[in-house]
Every structure is written in C-alpha cells, then in structure tokens.
mmCIF file of C-alpha atoms and ligand atoms in Angstrom:
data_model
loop_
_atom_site.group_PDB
_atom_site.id
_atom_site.type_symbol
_atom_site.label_atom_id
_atom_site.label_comp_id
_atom_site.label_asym_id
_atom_site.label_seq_id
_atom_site.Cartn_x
_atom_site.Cartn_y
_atom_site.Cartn_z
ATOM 1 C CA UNK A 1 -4.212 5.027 4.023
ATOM 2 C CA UNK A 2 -3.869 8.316 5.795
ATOM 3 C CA UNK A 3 -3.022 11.539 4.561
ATOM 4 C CA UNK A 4 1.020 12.168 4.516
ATOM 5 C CA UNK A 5 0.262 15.906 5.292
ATOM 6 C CA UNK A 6 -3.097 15.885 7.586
ATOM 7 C CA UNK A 7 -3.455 12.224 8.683
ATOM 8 C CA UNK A 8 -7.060 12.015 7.165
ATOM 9 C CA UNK A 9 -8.108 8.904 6.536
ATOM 10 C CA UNK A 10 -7.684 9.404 2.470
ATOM 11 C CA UNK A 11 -10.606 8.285 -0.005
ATOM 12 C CA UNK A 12 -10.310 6.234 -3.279
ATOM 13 C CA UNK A 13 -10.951 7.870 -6.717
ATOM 14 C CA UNK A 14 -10.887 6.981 -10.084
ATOM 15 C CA UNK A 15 -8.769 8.619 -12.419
ATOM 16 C CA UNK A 16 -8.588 7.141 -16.131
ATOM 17 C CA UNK A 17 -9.285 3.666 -14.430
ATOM 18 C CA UNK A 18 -6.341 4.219 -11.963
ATOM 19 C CA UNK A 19 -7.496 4.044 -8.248
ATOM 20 C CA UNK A 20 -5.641 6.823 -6.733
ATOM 21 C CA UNK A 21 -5.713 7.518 -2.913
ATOM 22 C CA UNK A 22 -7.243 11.378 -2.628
ATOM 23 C CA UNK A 23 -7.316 13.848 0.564
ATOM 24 C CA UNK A 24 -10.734 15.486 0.773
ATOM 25 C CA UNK A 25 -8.882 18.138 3.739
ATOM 26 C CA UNK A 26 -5.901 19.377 1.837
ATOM 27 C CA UNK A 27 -7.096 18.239 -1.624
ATOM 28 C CA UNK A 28 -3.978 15.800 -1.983
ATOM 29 C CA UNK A 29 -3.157 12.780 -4.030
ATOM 30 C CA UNK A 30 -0.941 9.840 -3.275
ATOM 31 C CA UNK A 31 0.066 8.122 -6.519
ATOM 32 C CA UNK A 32 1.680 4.258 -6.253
ATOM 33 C CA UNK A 33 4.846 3.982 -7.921
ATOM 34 C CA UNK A 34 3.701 3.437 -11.385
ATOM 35 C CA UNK A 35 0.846 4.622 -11.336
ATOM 36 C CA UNK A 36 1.741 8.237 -12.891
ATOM 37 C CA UNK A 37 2.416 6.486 -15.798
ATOM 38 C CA UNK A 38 -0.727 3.937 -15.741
ATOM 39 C CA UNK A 39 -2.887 7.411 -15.659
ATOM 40 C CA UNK A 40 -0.871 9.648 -18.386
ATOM 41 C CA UNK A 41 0.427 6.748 -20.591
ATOM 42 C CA UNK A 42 3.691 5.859 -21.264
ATOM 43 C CA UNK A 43 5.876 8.104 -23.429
ATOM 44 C CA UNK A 44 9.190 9.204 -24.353
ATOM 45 C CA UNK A 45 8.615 12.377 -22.418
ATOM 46 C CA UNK A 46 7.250 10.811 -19.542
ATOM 47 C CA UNK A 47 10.623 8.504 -19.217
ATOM 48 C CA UNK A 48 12.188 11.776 -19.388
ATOM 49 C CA UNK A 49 10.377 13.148 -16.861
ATOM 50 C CA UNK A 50 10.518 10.483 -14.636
ATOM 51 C CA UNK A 51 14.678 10.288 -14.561
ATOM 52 C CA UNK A 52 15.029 13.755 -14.592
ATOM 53 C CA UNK A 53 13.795 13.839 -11.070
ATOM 54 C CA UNK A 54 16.263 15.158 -8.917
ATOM 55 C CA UNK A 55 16.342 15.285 -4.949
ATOM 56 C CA UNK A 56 16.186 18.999 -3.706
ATOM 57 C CA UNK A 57 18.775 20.250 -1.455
ATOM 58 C CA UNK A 58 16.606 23.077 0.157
ATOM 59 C CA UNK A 59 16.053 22.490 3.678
ATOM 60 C CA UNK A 60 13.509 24.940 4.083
ATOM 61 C CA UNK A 61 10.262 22.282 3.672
ATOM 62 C CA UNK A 62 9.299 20.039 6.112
ATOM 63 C CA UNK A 63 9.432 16.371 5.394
ATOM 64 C CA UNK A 64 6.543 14.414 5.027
ATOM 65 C CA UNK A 65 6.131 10.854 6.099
ATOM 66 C CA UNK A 66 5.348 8.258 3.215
ATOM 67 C CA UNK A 67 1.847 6.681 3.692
ATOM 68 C CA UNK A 68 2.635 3.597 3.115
ATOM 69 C CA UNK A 69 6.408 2.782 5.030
ATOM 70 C CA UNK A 70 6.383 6.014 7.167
ATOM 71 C CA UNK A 71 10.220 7.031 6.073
ATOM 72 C CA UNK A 72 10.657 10.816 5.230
ATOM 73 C CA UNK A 73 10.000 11.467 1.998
ATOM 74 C CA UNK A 74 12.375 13.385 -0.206
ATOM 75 C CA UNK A 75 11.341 16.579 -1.578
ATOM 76 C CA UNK A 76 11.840 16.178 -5.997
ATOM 77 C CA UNK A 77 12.209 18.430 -8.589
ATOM 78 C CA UNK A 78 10.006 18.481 -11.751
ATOM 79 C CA UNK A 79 10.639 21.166 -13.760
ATOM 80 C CA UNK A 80 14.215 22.868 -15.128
ATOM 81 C CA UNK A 81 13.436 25.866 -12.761
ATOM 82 C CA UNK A 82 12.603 24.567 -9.262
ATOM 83 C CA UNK A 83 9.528 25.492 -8.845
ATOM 84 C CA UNK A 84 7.067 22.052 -8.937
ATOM 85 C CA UNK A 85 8.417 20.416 -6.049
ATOM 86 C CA UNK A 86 6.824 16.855 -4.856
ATOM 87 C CA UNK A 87 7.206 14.434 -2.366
ATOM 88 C CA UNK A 88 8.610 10.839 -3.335
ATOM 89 C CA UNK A 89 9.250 7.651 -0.913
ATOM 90 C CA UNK A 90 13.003 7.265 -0.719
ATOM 91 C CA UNK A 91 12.071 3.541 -1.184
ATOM 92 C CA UNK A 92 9.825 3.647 -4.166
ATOM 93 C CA UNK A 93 6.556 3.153 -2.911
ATOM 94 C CA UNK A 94 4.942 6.322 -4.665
ATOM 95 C CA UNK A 95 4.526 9.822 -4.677
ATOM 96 C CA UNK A 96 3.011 12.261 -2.457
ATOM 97 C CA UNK A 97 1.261 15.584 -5.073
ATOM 98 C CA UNK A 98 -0.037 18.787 -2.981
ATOM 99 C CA UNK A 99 -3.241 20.353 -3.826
ATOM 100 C CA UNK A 100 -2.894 21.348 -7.044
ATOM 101 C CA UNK A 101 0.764 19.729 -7.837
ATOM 102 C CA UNK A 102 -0.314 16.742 -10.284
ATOM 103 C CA UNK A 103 -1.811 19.247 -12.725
ATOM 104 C CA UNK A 104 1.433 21.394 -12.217
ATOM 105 C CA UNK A 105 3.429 18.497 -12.886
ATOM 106 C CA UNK A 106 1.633 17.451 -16.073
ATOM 107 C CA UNK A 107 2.084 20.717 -17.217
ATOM 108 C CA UNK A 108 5.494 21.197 -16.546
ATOM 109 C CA UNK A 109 7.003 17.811 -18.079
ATOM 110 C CA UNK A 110 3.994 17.975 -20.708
ATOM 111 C CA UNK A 111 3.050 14.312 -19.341
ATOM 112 C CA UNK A 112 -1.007 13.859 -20.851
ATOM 113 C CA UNK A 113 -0.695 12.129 -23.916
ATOM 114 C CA UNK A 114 -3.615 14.088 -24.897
ATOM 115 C CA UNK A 115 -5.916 17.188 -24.305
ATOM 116 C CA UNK A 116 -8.371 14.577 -22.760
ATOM 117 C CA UNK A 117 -6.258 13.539 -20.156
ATOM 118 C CA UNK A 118 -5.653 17.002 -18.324
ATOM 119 C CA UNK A 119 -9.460 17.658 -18.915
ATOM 120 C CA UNK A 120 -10.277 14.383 -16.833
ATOM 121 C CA UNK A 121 -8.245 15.917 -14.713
ATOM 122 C CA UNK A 122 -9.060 19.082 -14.434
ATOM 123 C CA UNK A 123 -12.394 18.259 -13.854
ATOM 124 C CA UNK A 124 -11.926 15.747 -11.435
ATOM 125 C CA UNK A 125 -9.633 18.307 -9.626
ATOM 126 C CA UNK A 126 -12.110 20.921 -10.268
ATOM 127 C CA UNK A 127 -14.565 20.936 -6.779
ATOM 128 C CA UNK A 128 -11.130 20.992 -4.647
ATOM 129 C CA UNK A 129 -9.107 23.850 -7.197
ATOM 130 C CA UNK A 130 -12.404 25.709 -7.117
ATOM 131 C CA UNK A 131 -12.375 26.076 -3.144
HETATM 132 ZN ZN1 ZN B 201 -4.576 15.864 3.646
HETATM 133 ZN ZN1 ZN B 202 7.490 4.493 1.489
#
C-alpha cells in the first residue's frame, strides 16, 4: 500500500496485535475500517466517538487519495472544537492519521481503554514524534 500523502511504499507494524500500515517519510498511519477499535477496544466512548464524526466543510486542505480505492478522502472532525482533523474513505475502507494525529485523536475522544494503551503507543510513535 502506498502512502496517501507521499506515495511511499508504507511498512507493516504491530500495534496491540493490530497490523497497521505505517509511513516511515511522513510518519503516517493508515488504519482499516475497524481497526481503531480492534487497537483501543470497544467502548461506549469509542461508539461515541466514532458517530460523532462529522465531514468538515473547510476547503482550505487538500484532499488526499484513499490507499486502498483511490477516491478523495473526506477531511473529519474529532474533537468538539475543530482542531483534530483526519482523513476517512468516503466508502469505508479506513482512515488516513497524520504524523502525530492517532495520539491526538485518542486524546481528544479519550479512546485507550487504559494508560497502557497510549503508552504502547506513545512508544511505538516515539522514534518518528522524536524527529
Ligand atoms: Zn507518507
Ligand atoms: Zn477507499
């Protein structure tokens, strides 16, 4: 799979036993559909999280092309104030986190089901967030 934003050739990783597709150039991470919640666990706040998502208007950002379809991806809204935006597949297939982004996004919908899970994380994140 390449890279939505660079078109690197993207690397697998394992993240809490979830193989998630990973940019080593932009520091990236495409997430299948489900697979958010295969990582985080389910919870009521993630099924809160998850239909609270709402398409952003702003047509400042460029779109980026899914991975997997290559249909422009809409640009969502995570958090009540605007500000963690990512990109989803207008047909389902997944979602498309910036460098940085998933951590943002666990944050803001406080997704990890525990302490342990933005550690793993974190530290998994850490080489690229470091750079
Ligand atoms: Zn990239
Ligand atoms: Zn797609």
């Amino acid at each position: 799979m390449n890279c939505p934003h660079d078109e690197s050739v993207m690397i697998s990783l394992e993240l809490n036993e979830v193989e998630i597709d990973y940019c080593t150039k932009c520091s990236g991470i495409w997430l299948d559909s489900g697979e958010l919640e295969l990582i985080l666990g389910e919870s009521e706040a993630m099924r809160k999280f998850l239909a609270s998502l709402s398409v952003s208007g702003s047509p400042g950002e460029k779109k980026l092309k899914c991975p997997i379809c290559d249909k422009p991806m809409d640009k969502v809204i995570c958090d009540d104030e605007g500000k963690v935006i990512v990109d989803r597949c207008p047909k389902g297939d997944g979602l498309w986190f910036d460098k940085g982004e998933l951590l943002d996004v666990v944050e803001a919908g406080n997704l990890a089901g525990s302490a342990e899970t933005i550690e793993l994380i974190r530290d998994m994140l850490k080489d690229s967030l470091e750079r």
